[in-house]
CSV table of C-alpha atoms in Angstrom, one decimal:
chain,number,residue,atom,x,y,z
L,1,MET,CA,19.5,-6.1,1.5
L,2,ALA,CA,17.0,-5.1,3.1
L,3,LEU,CA,14.7,-2.0,0.9
L,4,THR,CA,14.9,1.1,3.2
L,5,GLU,CA,11.6,2.9,3.3
L,6,LYS,CA,12.6,5.0,0.9
L,7,GLU,CA,13.3,2.6,-1.5
L,8,GLN,CA,10.0,0.9,-0.6
L,9,LYS,CA,8.3,4.3,-2.0
L,10,ALA,CA,10.2,4.1,-5.0
L,11,ILE,CA,9.4,0.9,-5.5
L,12,GLN,CA,5.4,1.6,-5.2
L,13,SER,CA,5.6,4.1,-7.1
L,14,LEU,CA,6.2,2.6,-10.5
L,15,LEU,CA,3.2,-0.5,-10.3
L,16,VAL,CA,-0.1,2.4,-11.3
L,17,ASP,CA,0.6,-0.1,-14.8
L,18,MET,CA,-0.9,-3.0,-12.8
L,19,VAL,CA,-4.0,-2.7,-14.4
L,20,ALA,CA,-3.2,-3.3,-17.6
L,21,VAL,CA,-1.4,-6.6,-17.5
L,22,VAL,CA,-3.4,-8.3,-19.4
L,23,PRO,CA,-4.6,-7.9,-22.9
L,24,PRO,CA,-5.9,-5.8,-24.2
L,25,LEU,CA,-5.5,-2.7,-22.0
L,26,ASN,CA,-1.7,-3.6,-22.5
L,27,ILE,CA,-1.7,-4.2,-26.2
L,28,ALA,CA,-4.3,-0.6,-26.9
L,29,MET,CA,-1.3,1.3,-24.4
L,30,GLY,CA,1.1,-0.2,-26.2
L,31,ILE,CA,0.1,0.7,-30.2
L,32,LYS,CA,-0.9,4.2,-28.4
L,33,ASP,CA,2.8,4.8,-28.3
L,34,ILE,CA,4.1,2.4,-31.2
L,35,THR,CA,1.9,4.1,-33.6
L,36,SER,CA,2.1,7.7,-32.6
L,37,VAL,CA,5.9,7.5,-32.1
L,38,GLY,CA,6.2,5.9,-34.4
L,39,TRP,CA,4.8,8.0,-37.3
L,40,ASP,CA,7.0,10.9,-36.0
L,41,LEU,CA,9.9,9.2,-37.0
L,42,TYR,CA,8.4,8.0,-40.0
L,43,ARG,CA,8.1,11.4,-41.4
L,44,LYS,CA,11.1,12.2,-39.9
L,45,ASN,CA,9.4,14.6,-37.2
L,46,TYR,CA,12.2,15.9,-34.5
L,47,LYS,CA,14.6,18.4,-34.8
L,48,ASN,CA,17.6,16.6,-34.0
L,49,LYS,CA,20.1,13.0,-33.4
L,50,GLU,CA,18.6,14.1,-29.4
L,51,GLU,CA,14.9,14.2,-30.5
L,52,GLU,CA,15.0,10.7,-32.3
L,53,ASN,CA,16.9,8.8,-30.2
L,54,ALA,CA,14.1,10.3,-27.7
L,55,LEU,CA,11.3,8.6,-29.7
L,56,LYS,CA,13.4,5.7,-30.4
L,57,VAL,CA,13.2,5.1,-26.9
L,58,GLU,CA,9.8,5.9,-26.6
L,59,LEU,CA,9.0,3.6,-29.7
L,60,ILE,CA,10.7,0.6,-28.2
L,61,LEU,CA,8.9,0.8,-24.8
L,62,GLY,CA,5.8,0.8,-26.9
L,63,THR,CA,7.2,-2.4,-27.9
L,64,ILE,CA,8.2,-3.6,-24.8
L,65,CYS,CA,4.1,-3.0,-23.7
L,66,LEU,CA,2.6,-5.8,-25.5
L,67,ILE,CA,4.1,-7.7,-23.4
L,68,PRO,CA,1.6,-9.8,-21.5
L,69,GLY,CA,2.0,-9.3,-17.9
L,70,VAL,CA,4.6,-7.2,-17.2
L,71,GLY,CA,5.0,-4.9,-20.3
L,72,ALA,CA,3.3,-1.6,-18.8
L,73,PRO,CA,4.8,-1.7,-15.9
L,74,VAL,CA,8.1,-2.3,-17.4
L,75,ARG,CA,7.6,0.4,-19.7
L,76,THR,CA,7.0,2.5,-16.3
L,77,THR,CA,10.5,1.1,-14.2
L,78,PHE,CA,12.7,1.7,-17.3
L,79,LYS,CA,11.1,5.4,-18.0
L,80,GLN,CA,12.7,6.2,-13.9
L,81,LEU,CA,15.5,4.2,-14.4
L,82,ILE,CA,16.9,6.1,-17.3
L,83,ARG,CA,16.3,9.4,-15.8
L,84,ASN,CA,17.2,8.1,-12.2
L,85,PRO,CA,19.5,5.5,-12.9
L,86,ASP,CA,21.6,6.0,-9.7
L,87,VAL,CA,18.7,5.1,-7.7
L,88,TYR,CA,16.0,2.2,-10.1
L,89,ALA,CA,19.7,0.6,-11.2
L,90,PRO,CA,20.8,-1.4,-7.7
L,91,LEU,CA,17.0,-2.3,-7.1
L,92,MET,CA,16.1,-3.3,-10.6
L,93,PHE,CA,15.6,-7.0,-9.5
L,94,GLU,CA,13.5,-6.8,-6.9
L,95,ILE,CA,11.7,-3.9,-8.5
L,96,ILE,CA,11.1,-7.4,-11.2
L,97,THR,CA,10.4,-9.5,-8.7
L,98,LEU,CA,7.6,-7.9,-7.6
L,99,ILE,CA,6.2,-6.6,-10.5
L,100,ILE,CA,6.0,-10.9,-12.1
L,101,GLU,CA,4.7,-11.3,-8.3
L,102,LYS,CA,1.8,-9.3,-9.2
L,103,ALA,CA,1.3,-10.1,-12.6
L,104,ASN,CA,1.6,-13.4,-11.6
L,105,VAL,CA,-2.2,-12.9,-9.6
L,106,GLN,CA,-3.4,-11.3,-12.4
L,107,LEU,CA,-1.9,-13.9,-15.3
L,108,LYS,CA,-4.1,-17.1,-13.7
L,109,LYS,CA,-7.1,-15.3,-12.8
L,110,ASN,CA,-7.1,-14.8,-16.8
L,111,GLY,CA,-6.6,-18.4,-17.6
L,112,ILE,CA,-2.7,-17.0,-18.9
L,113,GLN,CA,0.1,-18.9,-18.3
L,114,PRO,CA,2.2,-17.4,-15.1
L,115,ILE,CA,6.4,-15.8,-15.8
L,116,ALA,CA,9.6,-17.7,-14.2
L,117,PHE,CA,10.9,-15.7,-11.3
L,118,ASN,CA,13.7,-14.9,-12.8
L,119,PRO,CA,14.6,-11.3,-12.6
L,120,GLU,CA,17.5,-11.2,-14.8
L,121,GLU,CA,16.2,-13.1,-17.4
L,122,LEU,CA,12.9,-10.7,-18.1
L,123,LEU,CA,15.2,-7.8,-18.2
L,124,SER,CA,17.5,-9.9,-21.3
L,125,GLN,CA,14.5,-10.4,-22.4
L,126,MET,CA,13.4,-6.8,-22.7
L,127,ILE,CA,16.5,-6.6,-25.3
L,128,ASP,CA,16.2,-9.3,-27.4
L,129,THR,CA,15.1,-8.5,-31.2
L,130,VAL,CA,13.8,-11.7,-32.2
L,131,GLY,CA,11.5,-11.7,-29.6
L,132,LEU,CA,10.4,-8.1,-29.6
L,133,LYS,CA,9.8,-8.4,-33.1
L,134,SER,CA,7.6,-10.4,-32.5
L,135,TYR,CA,5.6,-9.5,-29.9
L,136,LEU,CA,6.2,-5.5,-32.4
L,137,GLU,CA,4.0,-8.2,-35.3
L,138,GLN,CA,0.9,-8.8,-32.6
L,139,GLY,CA,1.1,-4.8,-32.3
L,140,ARG,CA,0.6,-4.9,-36.1
L,141,GLN,CA,-2.4,-7.0,-35.9
L,142,ALA,CA,-4.2,-5.7,-33.7
L,143,ALA,CA,-3.8,-1.9,-35.0
L,144,LEU,CA,-5.4,-3.8,-38.3
L,145,LYS,CA,-7.5,-5.4,-36.6
L,146,SER,CA,-8.4,-2.2,-35.2
L,147,ALA,CA,-8.0,0.2,-38.5
L,148,LYS,CA,-10.7,-2.8,-39.6
L,149,ASP,CA,-13.7,-2.6,-37.1
L,150,SER,CA,-13.5,1.4,-37.0
L,151,VAL,CA,-16.0,2.6,-39.4
L,152,PHE,CA,-12.6,5.7,-40.2
L,153,GLY,CA,-10.7,3.2,-40.6
L,154,ARG,CA,-13.0,1.3,-43.5
L,155,TRP,CA,-14.1,5.2,-45.4
L,156,PHE,CA,-10.3,5.9,-45.6
L,157,ASP,CA,-8.2,2.8,-46.2
L,158,VAL,CA,-5.8,3.4,-43.3
L,159,SER,CA,-4.3,0.0,-43.4
L,160,GLY,CA,-1.9,0.6,-45.5
L,161,THR,CA,-0.6,3.8,-43.6
L,162,ILE,CA,-0.4,0.7,-40.5
L,163,ASN,CA,1.7,-2.2,-42.1
L,164,THR,CA,4.0,1.3,-43.5
L,165,CYS,CA,4.9,2.2,-40.4
L,166,PHE,CA,5.4,-0.5,-39.4
L,167,ASP,CA,7.3,-1.3,-41.9
L,168,PHE,CA,9.5,1.3,-40.7
L,169,LEU,CA,9.6,0.0,-36.9
L,170,GLY,CA,11.2,-3.1,-37.5
L,171,SER,CA,14.1,-2.6,-39.8
L,172,ASN,CA,14.5,0.4,-37.0
L,173,LEU,CA,14.2,-2.3,-34.5
L,174,ILE,CA,18.1,-2.9,-33.7
L,175,SER,CA,18.9,1.3,-33.2
L,176,CYS,CA,15.8,1.5,-31.1
L,177,ILE,CA,16.5,-1.9,-29.1
L,178,GLN,CA,20.8,-0.3,-28.6
L,179,LEU,CA,19.5,2.8,-26.8
L,180,LEU,CA,18.2,0.8,-23.7
L,181,ARG,CA,20.9,-2.1,-24.0
L,182,PRO,CA,23.0,-0.2,-21.6
L,183,HIS,CA,20.9,1.0,-18.8
L,184,ILE,CA,19.4,-2.8,-18.7
L,185,LEU,CA,22.4,-4.0,-19.1
L,186,GLY,CA,23.9,-1.4,-16.0
L,187,ALA,CA,21.1,-2.6,-14.2
L,188,ILE,CA,21.6,-6.2,-13.8
L,189,THR,CA,25.9,-5.4,-13.5
L,190,LYS,CA,24.5,-3.0,-10.6
L,191,SER,CA,21.5,-5.5,-9.4
L,192,LYS,CA,23.8,-8.9,-9.1
L,193,ALA,CA,26.1,-6.2,-6.6
L,194,ARG,CA,24.2,-5.2,-4.3
L,195,VAL,CA,22.9,-8.8,-3.9
L,196,ASN,CA,26.4,-9.9,-3.8
L,197,ASN,CA,27.6,-7.3,-1.3
L,198,SER,CA,24.0,-7.8,0.8
L,199,ALA,CA,24.8,-9.0,3.8
L,200,MET,CA,22.6,-12.7,4.0
L,201,HIS,CA,21.3,-13.7,7.3
L,202,ARG,CA,23.7,-17.1,8.4
L,203,ILE,CA,22.6,-19.4,10.7
L,204,PRO,CA,25.7,-19.5,13.3
L,205,ASP,CA,27.0,-21.9,15.7
L,206,LYS,CA,25.8,-22.7,18.6
L,207,ASN,CA,29.5,-22.3,20.4
L,208,THR,CA,30.2,-19.0,18.1
L,209,PRO,CA,29.7,-16.0,20.2
L,210,LYS,CA,28.3,-13.0,19.0
L,211,ALA,CA,30.1,-10.2,18.0
L,212,GLN,CA,30.9,-7.2,19.9
L,213,GLN,CA,27.8,-4.8,19.1
L,214,ASN,CA,27.1,-0.9,20.2
L,215,THR,CA,24.8,-0.9,22.1
L,216,PRO,CA,21.0,-3.1,22.2
L,217,LYS,CA,19.4,0.2,21.0
L,218,ALA,CA,21.5,1.0,18.7
L,219,GLN,CA,20.9,-2.2,17.1
L,220,GLU,CA,17.0,-2.0,17.5
L,221,LYS,CA,17.1,1.8,16.0
L,222,SER,CA,19.6,0.5,12.7
L,223,GLY,CA,17.7,-3.4,12.1
L,224,GLN,CA,20.9,-5.1,12.3
L,225,ASP,CA,19.3,-7.8,14.7
L,226,ARG,CA,16.9,-8.4,12.0
L,227,PRO,CA,17.5,-11.1,9.4
L,228,THR,CA,17.6,-10.5,6.0
L,229,LYS,CA,14.9,-11.0,3.4
L,230,THR,CA,15.3,-13.1,0.7
L,231,VAL,CA,14.0,-11.0,-2.1
L,232,SER,CA,14.6,-13.3,-5.2
L,233,ALA,CA,14.2,-17.2,-6.3
L,234,GLY,CA,18.3,-17.3,-7.4
L,235,LYS,CA,19.3,-15.7,-3.7
L,236,MET,CA,16.6,-18.1,-2.3
L,237,LYS,CA,17.9,-21.9,-3.8
L,238,GLU,CA,21.6,-19.8,-2.6
L,239,ARG,CA,20.7,-19.6,0.8
L,240,ILE,CA,19.0,-23.2,1.3
L,241,GLN,CA,22.5,-24.6,-0.1
L,242,THR,CA,25.0,-22.8,2.5
L,243,ALA,CA,22.2,-23.3,5.5
L,244,TYR,CA,21.8,-26.9,4.4
L,245,PRO,CA,24.6,-28.5,2.4
L,246,LYS,CA,24.1,-31.9,2.7
L,247,LEU,CA,20.2,-31.7,3.0
L,248,ALA,CA,19.1,-29.2,-0.3
L,249,ASN,CA,18.2,-31.8,-2.0
L,250,SER,CA,15.6,-32.1,0.2
L,251,PHE,CA,14.7,-29.4,2.1
L,252,GLY,CA,12.1,-28.9,-0.7
L,253,GLY,CA,10.5,-31.7,0.2
L,254,GLY,CA,10.3,-31.2,4.2
L,255,VAL,CA,8.5,-27.4,3.9
L,256,GLY,CA,5.7,-29.1,1.0
L,257,GLU,CA,5.1,-32.7,3.1
L,258,HIS,CA,4.5,-29.7,6.1
L,259,ILE,CA,2.0,-27.9,4.2
L,260,ALA,CA,0.3,-30.7,2.5
L,261,ASP,CA,-0.4,-32.1,5.9
L,262,TYR,CA,-1.6,-29.0,7.5
L,263,TYR,CA,-3.8,-27.9,4.2
L,264,CYS,CA,-5.4,-31.3,4.5
L,265,LEU,CA,-5.9,-30.5,8.3
L,266,GLU,CA,-7.0,-26.7,8.1
L,267,THR,CA,-8.7,-26.5,3.9
L,268,LEU,CA,-9.4,-30.1,3.7
L,269,GLY,CA,-11.2,-30.2,6.9
L,270,TRP,CA,-9.7,-33.7,7.9
L,271,GLY,CA,-10.4,-33.3,11.4
L,272,LYS,CA,-10.2,-29.0,11.7
L,273,GLY,CA,-10.1,-28.2,14.7
L,274,ASN,CA,-9.4,-31.8,16.5
L,275,TRP,CA,-4.9,-31.3,16.3
L,276,VAL,CA,-4.2,-29.7,18.8
L,277,ARG,CA,0.4,-28.1,18.9
L,278,HIS,CA,0.9,-26.8,15.0
L,279,ASP,CA,4.6,-28.1,14.3
L,280,GLU,CA,5.6,-30.1,17.1
L,281,HIS,CA,4.9,-33.2,15.4
L,282,THR,CA,5.5,-36.0,18.0
L,283,ASN,CA,4.3,-33.6,20.5
L,284,GLY,CA,0.9,-32.5,18.7
L,285,LYS,CA,-2.1,-35.2,19.3
L,286,TRP,CA,-5.3,-35.4,18.5
L,287,LYS,CA,-8.1,-34.9,20.8
L,288,ALA,CA,-10.7,-38.1,21.4
L,289,GLY,CA,-13.1,-39.2,18.9
L,290,ALA,CA,-11.8,-37.2,15.8
L,291,ASP,CA,-13.1,-38.9,12.9
L,292,THR,CA,-11.2,-37.4,10.4
L,293,ARG,CA,-7.6,-37.8,11.1
L,294,LYS,CA,-4.5,-38.3,9.2
L,295,LEU,CA,-3.4,-42.4,9.6
L,296,ASN,CA,0.1,-42.9,8.8
L,297,ASP,CA,3.0,-41.7,10.6
L,298,ARG,CA,1.2,-42.6,13.8
L,299,GLY,CA,-1.2,-39.8,13.0
L,300,LYS,CA,2.0,-37.3,13.0
L,301,LEU,CA,1.5,-33.5,11.4
L,302,LYS,CA,5.2,-33.5,9.9
L,303,LYS,CA,7.0,-30.3,11.3
L,304,LEU,CA,8.1,-27.7,9.6
L,305,GLN,CA,12.2,-29.2,8.9
L,306,PRO,CA,14.9,-29.3,6.2
L,307,ILE,CA,13.6,-33.1,5.2
L,308,GLY,CA,11.2,-35.2,3.6
L,309,ASN,CA,9.6,-38.6,2.9
L,310,ASP,CA,11.9,-40.9,0.5
L,311,ILE,CA,9.3,-44.1,0.4
L,312,GLY,CA,6.5,-44.7,0.8
L,313,ILE,CA,2.8,-42.8,1.2
L,314,ASP,CA,3.0,-39.1,2.9
L,315,GLY,CA,-0.2,-39.1,4.1
L,316,PHE,CA,-2.8,-41.4,4.1
L,317,TRP,CA,-6.1,-39.8,5.5
L,318,LYS,CA,-9.5,-40.3,7.3
L,319,ALA,CA,-11.2,-38.0,4.7
L,320,ASN,CA,-14.3,-35.4,4.8
L,321,PRO,CA,-16.1,-37.2,2.1
L,322,ALA,CA,-17.4,-33.7,1.3
L,323,THR,CA,-14.4,-32.4,0.4
L,324,ASN,CA,-12.8,-36.4,-1.1
L,325,GLY,CA,-15.2,-36.9,-3.7
L,326,GLY,CA,-17.0,-37.9,-2.0
L,327,LYS,CA,-14.6,-40.9,-0.4
L,328,PRO,CA,-13.7,-41.5,2.6
L,329,TYR,CA,-10.2,-41.9,2.4
L,330,ALA,CA,-6.7,-39.7,0.9
L,331,VAL,CA,-3.8,-41.1,-0.2
L,332,VAL,CA,-1.6,-37.6,-0.6
L,333,GLU,CA,1.9,-37.3,-2.2
L,334,ALA,CA,3.7,-33.8,-1.2
L,335,LYS,CA,5.4,-32.3,-4.1
L,336,ALA,CA,8.2,-29.0,-3.7
L,337,SER,CA,9.8,-27.1,-6.1
L,338,MET,CA,11.9,-24.6,-6.5
L,339,SER,CA,12.6,-23.5,-10.3
L,340,HIS,CA,8.7,-24.4,-11.5
L,341,MET,CA,5.2,-23.9,-11.1
L,342,GLY,CA,4.2,-27.8,-11.0
L,343,GLN,CA,3.0,-28.5,-14.9
L,344,GLN,CA,2.0,-31.3,-15.6
L,345,SER,CA,5.3,-32.5,-16.9
L,346,ASN,CA,6.8,-31.3,-14.3
L,347,LEU,CA,5.2,-33.4,-12.2
L,348,ALA,CA,5.8,-36.8,-14.8
L,349,LYS,CA,9.0,-35.7,-14.1
L,350,MET,CA,8.7,-35.7,-10.0
L,351,MET,CA,7.2,-38.8,-9.8
L,352,GLY,CA,9.0,-41.6,-8.6
L,353,VAL,CA,9.1,-45.0,-11.1
L,354,LEU,CA,10.2,-48.2,-9.8
L,355,ALA,CA,12.8,-50.0,-11.1
L,356,ALA,CA,11.0,-53.5,-11.1
L,357,LYS,CA,8.0,-53.4,-13.6
L,358,GLU,CA,5.1,-54.8,-13.5
L,359,ASN,CA,2.9,-57.8,-16.1
L,360,GLY,CA,5.6,-55.5,-18.9
L,361,LYS,CA,4.8,-51.7,-17.3
L,362,HIS,CA,7.0,-49.0,-15.2
L,363,VAL,CA,5.3,-49.0,-11.9
L,364,VAL,CA,4.6,-45.0,-11.5
L,365,GLN,CA,4.6,-43.1,-7.7
L,366,MET,CA,0.7,-42.8,-7.1
L,367,SER,CA,-0.7,-45.4,-8.7
L,368,HIS,CA,-2.5,-47.9,-7.4
L,369,ASN,CA,-0.1,-50.6,-8.3
L,370,TRP,CA,2.5,-48.3,-6.6
L,371,ILE,CA,-0.4,-47.4,-3.4
L,372,GLU,CA,-1.2,-51.4,-2.8
L,373,PRO,CA,1.7,-53.1,-1.0
L,374,ARG,CA,2.3,-49.8,0.9
L,375,LEU,CA,-1.4,-49.3,1.8
L,376,GLU,CA,-1.4,-52.8,2.7
L,377,LYS,CA,2.0,-52.2,5.2
L,378,LEU,CA,1.1,-49.9,6.5
L,379,LEU,CA,-2.8,-51.3,7.4
L,380,LEU,CA,-0.5,-53.5,9.6
L,381,GLY,CA,-1.0,-50.7,12.4
L,382,MET,CA,-3.9,-48.9,11.9
L,383,PRO,CA,-7.2,-49.2,13.9
L,384,VAL,CA,-9.5,-52.7,13.2
L,385,ALA,CA,-12.3,-50.4,12.1
L,386,VAL,CA,-9.7,-49.1,9.3
L,387,LYS,CA,-8.8,-52.1,8.4
L,388,ALA,CA,-12.4,-53.4,8.0
L,389,ASP,CA,-13.7,-50.9,6.2
L,390,LEU,CA,-10.2,-51.1,3.9
L,391,GLY,CA,-11.2,-55.3,2.9
L,392,SER,CA,-8.3,-57.2,1.9
L,393,ASP,CA,-9.2,-57.1,-1.4
L,394,PRO,CA,-7.1,-55.1,-3.8
L,395,ASN,CA,-9.9,-53.5,-6.2
L,396,LYS,CA,-12.7,-52.5,-4.3
L,397,ARG,CA,-10.3,-50.8,-1.3
L,398,LYS,CA,-8.9,-48.7,-4.6
L,399,LEU,CA,-13.0,-46.9,-4.9
L,400,LYS,CA,-12.8,-46.1,-0.9
L,401,TYR,CA,-9.5,-43.8,-1.3
L,402,ARG,CA,-9.2,-40.5,-3.6
L,403,ARG,CA,-5.9,-39.8,-4.8
L,404,HIS,CA,-4.3,-35.9,-3.8
L,405,ILE,CA,-0.7,-34.3,-5.9
L,406,VAL,CA,-0.3,-31.4,-3.4
L,407,PHE,CA,2.4,-29.4,-5.2
L,408,THR,CA,4.4,-26.2,-3.2
L,409,ALA,CA,6.9,-23.7,-5.3
L,410,LEU,CA,9.3,-22.6,-3.4
L,411,HIS,CA,10.4,-19.8,-5.5
L,412,LEU,CA,7.8,-17.4,-5.9
L,413,PRO,CA,7.7,-14.4,-2.9
L,414,GLU,CA,5.5,-13.5,0.1
L,415,THR,CA,3.9,-17.1,-0.7
L,416,ASP,CA,3.1,-20.2,2.0
L,417,GLY,CA,5.2,-22.0,0.5
L,418,TRP,CA,8.6,-19.1,0.4
L,419,LYS,CA,7.8,-17.7,3.6
L,420,HIS,CA,7.9,-21.3,5.1
L,421,ALA,CA,11.6,-21.9,3.4
L,422,GLU,CA,12.5,-18.3,5.2
L,423,ALA,CA,10.8,-19.8,8.5
L,424,LEU,CA,13.0,-22.5,8.2
L,425,LEU,CA,16.2,-20.6,7.1
L,426,ASP,CA,16.0,-18.0,10.3
L,427,ARG,CA,14.6,-20.7,12.4
L,428,HIS,CA,11.4,-18.2,13.3
L,429,ASP,CA,8.8,-19.3,15.7
L,430,GLU,CA,5.7,-21.6,14.4
L,431,SER,CA,3.4,-18.5,15.4
L,432,LYS,CA,5.2,-17.2,11.8
L,433,HIS,CA,4.4,-19.3,9.6
L,434,ARG,CA,0.2,-20.3,10.2
L,435,SER,CA,-1.4,-20.3,6.5
L,436,HIS,CA,-0.5,-23.3,4.4
L,437,LYS,CA,-2.2,-22.6,1.0
L,438,PRO,CA,0.0,-24.9,-1.5
L,439,THR,CA,0.6,-23.8,-5.4
L,440,LYS,CA,-1.3,-26.5,-6.7
L,441,HIS,CA,-3.9,-29.6,-5.8
L,442,ILE,CA,-4.8,-32.0,-8.0
L,443,ASN,CA,-7.7,-34.1,-6.7
L,444,ASN,CA,-9.4,-34.9,-10.5
L,445,GLU,CA,-8.3,-39.1,-10.6
L,446,ARG,CA,-8.0,-38.2,-14.3
L,447,GLU,CA,-5.1,-35.7,-13.9
L,448,VAL,CA,-3.2,-38.0,-11.4
L,449,ASP,CA,-3.8,-40.9,-14.4
L,450,ALA,CA,-2.2,-38.4,-16.6
L,451,VAL,CA,0.7,-37.2,-14.6
L,452,ILE,CA,1.3,-40.9,-14.3
L,453,ARG,CA,0.4,-41.8,-17.7
L,454,MET,CA,3.5,-39.0,-18.5
L,455,ALA,CA,5.8,-40.3,-16.3
L,456,ARG,CA,6.1,-43.8,-17.6
L,457,ASN,CA,6.0,-42.7,-20.6
L,458,ASN,CA,9.0,-40.5,-19.4
L,459,ALA,CA,10.1,-43.8,-18.5
L,460,GLU,CA,9.8,-45.4,-21.4
L,461,ALA,CA,11.4,-42.9,-23.9
L,462,ALA,CA,14.6,-42.9,-21.4
L,463,GLU,CA,14.7,-47.0,-20.8
L,464,LYS,CA,14.6,-47.0,-25.1
L,465,ARG,CA,17.6,-43.9,-25.4
L,466,HIS,CA,19.6,-46.2,-23.0
L,467,LYS,CA,19.4,-49.6,-24.8
L,468,ALA,CA,19.8,-47.7,-28.4
L,469,ASP,CA,23.1,-45.7,-26.3
L,470,LYS,CA,24.3,-49.3,-25.0
L,471,LYS,CA,23.4,-51.0,-28.3
L,472,SER,CA,25.4,-48.4,-30.8
L,473,GLY,CA,28.4,-48.6,-28.0
L,474,LYS,CA,28.5,-51.8,-28.6
L,475,SER,CA,28.3,-51.5,-32.1
L,476,LYS,CA,32.3,-49.2,-31.8
């Protein structure tokens, strides 16, 4: 469901604490709340049960603030949720998604692992006793260190007071969580209802007449004729499966290959300015005299479509050595996912492994053993100059190309992967997806080899398990 202007303003007002998403600022804010509120609880500085409960809620919010990335803005969000649940509960998934998106930018800058885009899971973590206890313990250690580094703290030995306070808080954490739990569960329920009731955009059948509307002006004013904006990774996946039930698995491949091709063209500069007609595939063409350019697939850059290249090399380019490790050619593998950020272990799982072994070893996609026969086949249709340049010796040939893995995540809102998926689902004109920035680009040969090695180890482990299972089955 598209956000109204009022809802957008309500959400933006919650992002004031985004500056404190990474240590040490988030820890300082959390400790300040925990120690001041915790001392009042420990000393029973409250007049009645209502004041006690209010302090307990402040305590749990202070503990949440210790969580790197989202703690501080989520704390602010929960304060508003408690004060005005009717406004903020239905918007919670949108709010959390936006917080994660902005937090991940800061986390990446600081070398911290990004947070997965799953607002419901993140909300559930905020009332998880085990997880919050670990953050509370981190707060204790940070407070003790701060006291030790302080002259005042050393003189008066406040470490004993800190430990007493945190011990008390740890033993009362469950009762604090119980006060926050109804607000969080209520927000999850209302956010789900909002998502389920949203009139998500569906691609109409060409032969299906449009339903009778009031007037064009009324439509324009109300925004009824605009496609619905996808606001969560789960909803994006649902839309893909609904729109392309038979192509859902290859949808990411199509988007990933399109972005990879234009990334090589525009960002790496392999033929930049010499390719005519964006997103027209066979109708596109290279200007005469273009030196660096794509060589396979008849030189055509991939059109944005819900189907990818299941076999063979995704991209073989005459590259600019300045952006290709000094080498004249490049072999590019495009990957895309709706569920991860392209970590090495996940990329390894995405690499294809041939059934037939070579010298007793599994042949993994993008290894030189995998590339060579496919490149040999591609060269049959290459210009004579390229054939002569690469030669016929496989050992010398591999010294002339550099390998690239270009990964695009489709589940990160407002990234180019996300926007391309939406453009395909909403049938936007090509002018709506002109930026082509992938999530990750691996062009270091050692890193590529590390992914291949992990994929090979995975295949060997799977083979051993299969043999063991088969053997145990026979013994039975």
